[in-house]
Tab-separated table of C-alpha atoms and ligand atoms in Angstrom:
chain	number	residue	atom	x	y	z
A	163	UNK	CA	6.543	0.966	27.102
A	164	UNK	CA	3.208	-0.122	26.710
A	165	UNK	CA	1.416	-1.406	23.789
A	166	UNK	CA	-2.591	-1.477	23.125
A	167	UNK	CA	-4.590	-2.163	20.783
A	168	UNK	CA	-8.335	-1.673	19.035
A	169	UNK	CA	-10.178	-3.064	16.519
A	170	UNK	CA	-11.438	-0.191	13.885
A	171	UNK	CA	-14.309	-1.179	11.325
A	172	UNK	CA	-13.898	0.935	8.227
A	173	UNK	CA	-16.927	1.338	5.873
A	174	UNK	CA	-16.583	1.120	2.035
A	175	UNK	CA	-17.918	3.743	-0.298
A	176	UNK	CA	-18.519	1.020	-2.733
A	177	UNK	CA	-18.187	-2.288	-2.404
A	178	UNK	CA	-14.586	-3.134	-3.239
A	179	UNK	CA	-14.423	-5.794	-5.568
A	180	UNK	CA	-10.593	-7.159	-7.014
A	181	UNK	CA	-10.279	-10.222	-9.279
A	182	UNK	CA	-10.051	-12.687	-6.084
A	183	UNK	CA	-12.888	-11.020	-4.038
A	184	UNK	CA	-15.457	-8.262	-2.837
A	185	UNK	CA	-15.369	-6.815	0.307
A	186	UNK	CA	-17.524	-3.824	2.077
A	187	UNK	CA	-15.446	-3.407	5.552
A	188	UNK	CA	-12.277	-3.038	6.378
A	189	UNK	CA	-11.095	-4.730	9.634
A	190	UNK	CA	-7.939	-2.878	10.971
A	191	UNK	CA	-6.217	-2.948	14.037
A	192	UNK	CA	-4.933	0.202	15.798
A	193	UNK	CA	-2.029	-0.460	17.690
A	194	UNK	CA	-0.884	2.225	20.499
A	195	UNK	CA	2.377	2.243	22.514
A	196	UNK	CA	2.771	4.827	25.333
A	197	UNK	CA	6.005	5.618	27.135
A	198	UNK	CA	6.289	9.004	29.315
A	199	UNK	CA	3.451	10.533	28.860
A	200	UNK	CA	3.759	10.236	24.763
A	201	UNK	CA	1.473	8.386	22.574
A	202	UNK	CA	2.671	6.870	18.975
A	203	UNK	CA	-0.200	5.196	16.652
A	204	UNK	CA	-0.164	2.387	14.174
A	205	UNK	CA	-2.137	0.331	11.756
A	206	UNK	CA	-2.750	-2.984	10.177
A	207	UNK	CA	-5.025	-3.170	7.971
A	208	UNK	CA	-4.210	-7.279	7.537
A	209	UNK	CA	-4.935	-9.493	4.624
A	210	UNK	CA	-6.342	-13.229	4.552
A	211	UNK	CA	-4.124	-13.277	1.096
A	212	UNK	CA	-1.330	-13.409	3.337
A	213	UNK	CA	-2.720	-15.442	6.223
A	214	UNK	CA	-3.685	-12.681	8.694
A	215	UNK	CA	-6.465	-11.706	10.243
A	216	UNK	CA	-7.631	-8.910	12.673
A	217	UNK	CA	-7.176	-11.484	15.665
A	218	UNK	CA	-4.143	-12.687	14.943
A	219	UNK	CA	-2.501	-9.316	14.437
A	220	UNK	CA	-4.427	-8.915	17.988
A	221	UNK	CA	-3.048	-12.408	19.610
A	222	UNK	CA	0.465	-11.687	18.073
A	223	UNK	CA	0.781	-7.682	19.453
A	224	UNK	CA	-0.718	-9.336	22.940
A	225	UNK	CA	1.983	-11.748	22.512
A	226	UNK	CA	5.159	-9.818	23.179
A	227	UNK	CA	3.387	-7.027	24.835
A	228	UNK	CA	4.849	-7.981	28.296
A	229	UNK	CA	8.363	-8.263	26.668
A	230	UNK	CA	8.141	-4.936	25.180
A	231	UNK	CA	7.008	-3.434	28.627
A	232	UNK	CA	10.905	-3.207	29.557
A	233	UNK	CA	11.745	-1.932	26.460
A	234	UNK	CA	12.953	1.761	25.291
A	235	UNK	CA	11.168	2.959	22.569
A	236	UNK	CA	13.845	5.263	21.706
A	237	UNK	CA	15.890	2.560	20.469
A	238	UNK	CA	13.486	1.350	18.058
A	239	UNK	CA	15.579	0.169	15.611
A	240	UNK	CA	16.599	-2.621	18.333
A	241	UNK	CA	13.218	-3.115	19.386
A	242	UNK	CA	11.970	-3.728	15.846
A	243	UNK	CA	14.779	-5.972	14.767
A	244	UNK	CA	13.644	-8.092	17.842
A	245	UNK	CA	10.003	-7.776	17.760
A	246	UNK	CA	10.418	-9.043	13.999
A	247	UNK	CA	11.900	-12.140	15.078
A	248	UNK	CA	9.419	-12.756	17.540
A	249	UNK	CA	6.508	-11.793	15.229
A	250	UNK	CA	7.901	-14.092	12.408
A	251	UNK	CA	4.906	-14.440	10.000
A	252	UNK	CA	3.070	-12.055	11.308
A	253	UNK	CA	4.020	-9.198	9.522
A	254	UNK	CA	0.709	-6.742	10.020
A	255	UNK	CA	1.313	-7.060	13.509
A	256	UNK	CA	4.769	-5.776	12.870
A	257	UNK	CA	3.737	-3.011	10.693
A	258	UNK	CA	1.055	-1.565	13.394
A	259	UNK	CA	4.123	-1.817	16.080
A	260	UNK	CA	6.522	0.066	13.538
A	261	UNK	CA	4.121	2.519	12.375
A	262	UNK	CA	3.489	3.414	16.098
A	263	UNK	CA	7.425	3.019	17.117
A	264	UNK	CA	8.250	5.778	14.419
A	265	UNK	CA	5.019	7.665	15.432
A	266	UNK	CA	6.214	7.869	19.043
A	267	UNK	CA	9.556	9.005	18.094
A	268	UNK	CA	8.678	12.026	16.136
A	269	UNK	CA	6.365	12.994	18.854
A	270	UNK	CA	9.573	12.508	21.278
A	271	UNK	CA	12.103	14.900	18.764
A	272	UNK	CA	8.994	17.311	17.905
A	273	UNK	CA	9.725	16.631	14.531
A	274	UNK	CA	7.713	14.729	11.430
A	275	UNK	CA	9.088	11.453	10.003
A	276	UNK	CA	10.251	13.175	6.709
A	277	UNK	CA	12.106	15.224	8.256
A	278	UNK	CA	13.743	12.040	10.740
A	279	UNK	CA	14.514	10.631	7.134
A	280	UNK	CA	15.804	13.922	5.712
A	281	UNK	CA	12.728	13.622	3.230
A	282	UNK	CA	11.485	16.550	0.908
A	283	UNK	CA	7.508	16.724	1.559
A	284	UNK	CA	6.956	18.113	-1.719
A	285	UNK	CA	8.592	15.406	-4.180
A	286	UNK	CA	5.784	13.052	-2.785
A	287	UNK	CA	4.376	11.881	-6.485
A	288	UNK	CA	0.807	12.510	-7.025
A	289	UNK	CA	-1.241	9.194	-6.156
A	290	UNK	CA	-3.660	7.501	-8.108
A	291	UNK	CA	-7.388	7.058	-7.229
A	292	UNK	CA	-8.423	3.058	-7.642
A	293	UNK	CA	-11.793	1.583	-9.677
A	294	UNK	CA	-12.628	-1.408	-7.965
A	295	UNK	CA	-14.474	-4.286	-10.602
A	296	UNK	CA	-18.068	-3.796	-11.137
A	297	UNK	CA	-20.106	-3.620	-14.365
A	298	UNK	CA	-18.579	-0.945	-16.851
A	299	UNK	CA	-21.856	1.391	-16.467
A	300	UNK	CA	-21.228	1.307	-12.769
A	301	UNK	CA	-17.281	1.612	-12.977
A	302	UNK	CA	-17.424	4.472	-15.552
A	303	UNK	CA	-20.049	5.753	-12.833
A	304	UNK	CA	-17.257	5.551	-10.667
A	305	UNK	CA	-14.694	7.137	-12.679
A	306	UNK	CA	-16.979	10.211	-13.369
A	307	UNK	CA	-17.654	10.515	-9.225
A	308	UNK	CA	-13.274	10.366	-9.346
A	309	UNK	CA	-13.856	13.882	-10.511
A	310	UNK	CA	-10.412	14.946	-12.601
A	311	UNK	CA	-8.070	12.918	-11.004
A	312	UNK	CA	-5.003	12.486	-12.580
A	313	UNK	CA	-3.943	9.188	-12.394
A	314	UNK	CA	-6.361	6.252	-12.339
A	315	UNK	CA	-5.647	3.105	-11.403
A	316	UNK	CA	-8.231	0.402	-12.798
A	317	UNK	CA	-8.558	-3.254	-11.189
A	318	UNK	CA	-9.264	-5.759	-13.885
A	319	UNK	CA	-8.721	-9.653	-14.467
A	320	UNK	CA	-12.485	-9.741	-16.169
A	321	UNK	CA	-13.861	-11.510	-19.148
A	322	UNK	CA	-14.182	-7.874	-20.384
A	323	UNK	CA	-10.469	-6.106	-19.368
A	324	UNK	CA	-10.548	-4.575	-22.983
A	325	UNK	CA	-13.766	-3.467	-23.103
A	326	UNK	CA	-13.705	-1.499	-19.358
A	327	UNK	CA	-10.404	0.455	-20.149
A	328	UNK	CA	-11.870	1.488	-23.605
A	329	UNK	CA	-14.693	2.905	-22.039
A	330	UNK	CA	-13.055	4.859	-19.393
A	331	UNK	CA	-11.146	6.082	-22.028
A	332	UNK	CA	-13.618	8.052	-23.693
A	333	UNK	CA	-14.389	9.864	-20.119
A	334	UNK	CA	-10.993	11.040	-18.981
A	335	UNK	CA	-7.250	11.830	-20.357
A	336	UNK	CA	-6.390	10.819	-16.912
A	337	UNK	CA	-3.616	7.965	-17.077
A	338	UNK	CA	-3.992	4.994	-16.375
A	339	UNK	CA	-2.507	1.854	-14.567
A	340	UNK	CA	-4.226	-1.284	-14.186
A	341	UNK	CA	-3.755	-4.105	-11.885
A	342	UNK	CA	-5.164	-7.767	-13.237
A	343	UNK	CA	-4.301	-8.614	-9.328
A	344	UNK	CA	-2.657	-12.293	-10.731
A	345	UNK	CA	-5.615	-12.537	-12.873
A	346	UNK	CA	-3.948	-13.068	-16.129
A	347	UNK	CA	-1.673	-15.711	-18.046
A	348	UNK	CA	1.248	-14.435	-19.608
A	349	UNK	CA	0.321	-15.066	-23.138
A	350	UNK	CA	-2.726	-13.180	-22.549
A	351	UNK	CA	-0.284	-10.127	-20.554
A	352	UNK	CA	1.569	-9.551	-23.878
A	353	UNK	CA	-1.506	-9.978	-26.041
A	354	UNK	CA	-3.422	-7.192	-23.721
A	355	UNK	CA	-0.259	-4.862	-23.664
A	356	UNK	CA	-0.520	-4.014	-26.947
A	357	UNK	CA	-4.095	-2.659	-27.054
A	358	UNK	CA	-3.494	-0.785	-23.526
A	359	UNK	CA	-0.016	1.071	-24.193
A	360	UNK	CA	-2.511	2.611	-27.158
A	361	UNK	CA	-5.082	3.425	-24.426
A	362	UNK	CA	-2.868	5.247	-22.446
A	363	UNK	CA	-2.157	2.742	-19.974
A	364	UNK	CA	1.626	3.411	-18.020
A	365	UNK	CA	2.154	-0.084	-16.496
A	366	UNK	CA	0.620	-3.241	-15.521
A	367	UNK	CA	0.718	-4.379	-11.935
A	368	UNK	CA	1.349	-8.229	-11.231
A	369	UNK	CA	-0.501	-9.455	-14.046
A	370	UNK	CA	0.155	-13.471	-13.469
A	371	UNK	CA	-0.362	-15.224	-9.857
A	372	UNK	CA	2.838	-14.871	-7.938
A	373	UNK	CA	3.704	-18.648	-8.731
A	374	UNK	CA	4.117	-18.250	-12.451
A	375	UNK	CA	7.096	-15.670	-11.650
A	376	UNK	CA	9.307	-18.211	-14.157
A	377	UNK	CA	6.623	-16.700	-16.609
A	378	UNK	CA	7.623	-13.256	-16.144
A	379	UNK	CA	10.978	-13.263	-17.608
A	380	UNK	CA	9.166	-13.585	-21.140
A	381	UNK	CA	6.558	-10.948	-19.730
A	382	UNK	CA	8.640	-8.085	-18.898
A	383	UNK	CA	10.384	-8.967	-22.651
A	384	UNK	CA	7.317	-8.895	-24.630
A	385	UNK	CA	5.443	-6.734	-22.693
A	386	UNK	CA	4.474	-3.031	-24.145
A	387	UNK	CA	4.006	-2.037	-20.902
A	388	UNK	CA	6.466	-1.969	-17.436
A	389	UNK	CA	4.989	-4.909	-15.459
A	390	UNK	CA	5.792	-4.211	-11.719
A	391	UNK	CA	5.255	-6.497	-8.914
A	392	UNK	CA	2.606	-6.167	-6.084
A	393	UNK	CA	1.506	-10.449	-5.043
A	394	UNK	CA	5.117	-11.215	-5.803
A	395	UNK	CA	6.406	-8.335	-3.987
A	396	UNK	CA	6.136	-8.800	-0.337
A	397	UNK	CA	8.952	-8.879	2.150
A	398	UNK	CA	12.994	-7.483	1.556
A	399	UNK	CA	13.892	-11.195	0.692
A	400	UNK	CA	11.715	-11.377	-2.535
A	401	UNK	CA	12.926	-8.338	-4.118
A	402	UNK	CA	16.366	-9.622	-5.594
A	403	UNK	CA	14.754	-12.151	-7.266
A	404	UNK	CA	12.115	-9.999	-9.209
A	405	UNK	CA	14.799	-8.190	-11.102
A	406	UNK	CA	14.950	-8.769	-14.600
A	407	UNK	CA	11.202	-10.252	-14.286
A	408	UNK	CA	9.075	-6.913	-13.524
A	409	UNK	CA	10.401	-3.455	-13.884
A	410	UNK	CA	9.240	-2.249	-10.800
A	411	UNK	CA	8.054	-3.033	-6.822
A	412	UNK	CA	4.577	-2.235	-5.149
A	413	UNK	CA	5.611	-1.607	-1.330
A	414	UNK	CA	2.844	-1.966	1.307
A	415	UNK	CA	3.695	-1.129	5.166
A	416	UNK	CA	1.187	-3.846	6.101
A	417	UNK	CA	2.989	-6.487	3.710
A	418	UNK	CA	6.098	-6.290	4.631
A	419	UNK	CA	5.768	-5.159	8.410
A	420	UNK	CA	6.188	-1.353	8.505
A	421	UNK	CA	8.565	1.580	7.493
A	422	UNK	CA	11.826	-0.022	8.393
A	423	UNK	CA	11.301	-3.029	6.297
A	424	UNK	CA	10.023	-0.824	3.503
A	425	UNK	CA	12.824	1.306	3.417
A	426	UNK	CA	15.213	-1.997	3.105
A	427	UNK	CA	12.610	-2.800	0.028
A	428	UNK	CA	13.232	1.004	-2.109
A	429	UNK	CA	16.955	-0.070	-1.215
A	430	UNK	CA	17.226	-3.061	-2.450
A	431	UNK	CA	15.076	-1.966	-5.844
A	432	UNK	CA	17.205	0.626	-6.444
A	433	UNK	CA	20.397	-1.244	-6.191
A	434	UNK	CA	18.759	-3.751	-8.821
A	435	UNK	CA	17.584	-0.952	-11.322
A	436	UNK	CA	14.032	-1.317	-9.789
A	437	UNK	CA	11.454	0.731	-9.952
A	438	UNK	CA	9.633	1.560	-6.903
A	439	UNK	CA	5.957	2.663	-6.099
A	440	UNK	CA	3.949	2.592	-2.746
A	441	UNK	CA	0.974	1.135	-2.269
A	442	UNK	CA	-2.245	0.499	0.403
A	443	UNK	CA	-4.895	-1.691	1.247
A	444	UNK	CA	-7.972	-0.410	2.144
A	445	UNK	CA	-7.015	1.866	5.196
A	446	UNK	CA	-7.026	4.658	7.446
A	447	UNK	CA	-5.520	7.773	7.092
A	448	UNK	CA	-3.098	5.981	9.883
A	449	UNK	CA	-1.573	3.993	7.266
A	450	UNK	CA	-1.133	5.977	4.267
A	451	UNK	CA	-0.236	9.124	6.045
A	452	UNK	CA	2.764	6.317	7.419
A	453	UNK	CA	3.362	5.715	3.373
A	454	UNK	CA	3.020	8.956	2.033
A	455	UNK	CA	5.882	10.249	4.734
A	456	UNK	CA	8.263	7.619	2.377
A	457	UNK	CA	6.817	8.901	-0.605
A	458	UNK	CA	9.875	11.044	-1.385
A	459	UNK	CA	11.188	7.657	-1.926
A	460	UNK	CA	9.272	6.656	-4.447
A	461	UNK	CA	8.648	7.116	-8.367
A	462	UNK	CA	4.721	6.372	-8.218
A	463	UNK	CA	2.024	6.295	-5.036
A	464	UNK	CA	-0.901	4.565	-5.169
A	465	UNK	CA	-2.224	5.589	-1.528
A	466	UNK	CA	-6.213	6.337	-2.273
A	467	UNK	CA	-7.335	3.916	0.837
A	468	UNK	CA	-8.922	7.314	3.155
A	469	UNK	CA	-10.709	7.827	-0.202
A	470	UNK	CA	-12.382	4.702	-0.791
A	471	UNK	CA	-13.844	4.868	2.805
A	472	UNK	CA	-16.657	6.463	4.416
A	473	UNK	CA	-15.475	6.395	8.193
A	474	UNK	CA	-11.631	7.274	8.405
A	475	UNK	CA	-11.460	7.891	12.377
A	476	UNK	CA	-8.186	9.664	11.746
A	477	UNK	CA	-6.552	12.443	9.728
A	478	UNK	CA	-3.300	13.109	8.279
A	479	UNK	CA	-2.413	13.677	4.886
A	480	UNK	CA	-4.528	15.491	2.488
A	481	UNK	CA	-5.177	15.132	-1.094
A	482	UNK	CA	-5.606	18.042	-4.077
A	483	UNK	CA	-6.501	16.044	-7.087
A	484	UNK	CA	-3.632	13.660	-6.959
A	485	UNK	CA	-1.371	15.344	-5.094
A	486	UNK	CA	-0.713	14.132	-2.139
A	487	UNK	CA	0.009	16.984	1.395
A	488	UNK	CA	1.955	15.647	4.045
A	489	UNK	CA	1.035	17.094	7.600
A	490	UNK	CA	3.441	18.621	9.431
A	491	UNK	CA	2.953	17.588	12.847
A	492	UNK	CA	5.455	15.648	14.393
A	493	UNK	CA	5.688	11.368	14.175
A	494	UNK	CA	3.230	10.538	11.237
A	495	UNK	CA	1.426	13.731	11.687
A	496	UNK	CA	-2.118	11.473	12.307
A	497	UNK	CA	-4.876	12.884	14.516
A	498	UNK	CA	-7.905	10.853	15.650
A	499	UNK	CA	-11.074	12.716	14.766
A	500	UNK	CA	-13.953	10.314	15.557
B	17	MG	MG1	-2.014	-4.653	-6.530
């Protein structure tokens, strides 16, 4: 088979700010393989967080493209099990070769992933729509453009955490989830749990830095709210340890290096009384059209990235206030548009 890729620039809506960091674009790489006349597509939308970069994802897909070249892409399963060991660290580069492995695959069998998986499109859970940090005017601006959306998820780790969920409050009934994004201490988790469970607030996501996971036994005690893990959360081999620490898992594609790693992620959870809940960076429709065909998996989806940009070149799944439409063309069901 043969593998390209190509660099995509994705515009913000708003600038995206988290407690580490702002950004405006999104650097992702497409990845394309191409075997007998069929096309699969994937994306990494890669983090510096995690040490990778659009040009390493590049240098490390360019890496093993002549080894994949004698490759069948029908026997994927082989092909990724290899690839990963080649690819060590670089696990966006994975997830772009996955997503477009599995992409491929469908397109061979006519069918869509979901139905590979033996997947029920509609017990996708409804995903929630993110407020990046700003000042609370401008997020409560924010929250208002949201429209009714269901479920909003709120990034905080501010001086003010309190005082920007209180004011949302009065705007919506919507529920909430917010994500301090390791910007908290754990005395300061337990402390803030109180006053959000009142503000209808359904769980915290990986309040302390991923470091102070000793911290988190105590957390998920004390804690008024189900703290699940996101920063702590990143590949198969951390999940056993996070049990009886957080309550649940936030599984990214581009974290842990695609669809078959993220499947081995929802099974170990589950075996550990986990919960489990899919997540994105900011990304095409490429990517979380590739997590919302798992979503069947999962108990909560926080997929919004097509939403929070102004140039998705591709489409796939669609969105009705929260509730999330799988396509039902065959692979991940993605078509380029621009
Ligand atoms: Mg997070």
């Amino acid at each position: 088979m043969k593998l390209g890729t190509r660099r995509e620039r994705l515009r913000l809506r708003h600038t995206f700010r988290i407690a580490r960091g702002a950004e405006d674009v999104s650097e992702v790489v497409v990845a394309e393989v191409e075997s007998g006349g069929i096309r699969g597509v994937g994306e990494a939308s890669p983090s510096e967080y995690y040490g990778e970069t659009p040009e390493s994802v590049e240098e490390a897909l360019g890496g093993i493209a002549d080894w994949l070249s004698d490759r069948n892409p029908e026997h994927f399963r082989h092909v990724l099990d290899d690839a990963r060991e080649r690819l060590g660290k670089a696990r966006a580069a994975l997830c772009a070769l996955d997503l477009a492995l599995l992409d491929w695959n469908g397109r061979k069998l006519g069918l869509p992933l979901h139905r590979i998986l033996g997947l029920d499109p509609g017990r996708v859970p409804k995903t929630s729509f993110t407020i990046g940090i700003d000042s609370i005017p401008r997020m409560v601006e924010k929250l208002r453009e949201a429209g009714d959306w269901p479920i909003i998820k709120v990034k905080l780790g501010t001086p003010e955490d309190l005082e920007i969920v209180r004011a949302l409050r009065k705007e919506t009934a919507a529920i909430f989830r917010v994500d301090a994004n390791c910007g908290w201490t754990a005395a300061e988790t337990i402390e803030k749990s109180r006053e959000l469970a009142g503000l209808g607030v359904e769980l915290i996501e990986q309040p302390l830095p991923p470091e102070r996971l000793g911290d988190m036994e105590r957390v998920r005690r004390e804690s008024a709210l189900p703290v699940f893990a996101d920063e702590n959360a990143v590949v198969p081999e951390d999940v056993p340890a996070l049990a009886g620490k957080f309550h649940g898992i936030n599984i990214k594609l581009v974290k842990c290096g695609g669809i078959l790693p993220a499947i081995r992620m929802v099974h170990i959870a589950r075996t550990l009384g986990l919960r489990v809940m899919f997540g994105c960076m900011i990304e095409s429709s490429i990517g979380c059209t590739a997590a919302a065909q798992l979503g069947p998996l999962a108990d909560h989806m926080d997929i919004d990235g097509p939403l929070l940009i102004a140039n998705d070149p591709y489409q796939g799944l669609e969105y009705l206030k929260g509730e999330v439409r799988l396509p039902s063309g065959p692979g991940l069901g993605v078509e380029r548009v621009s």
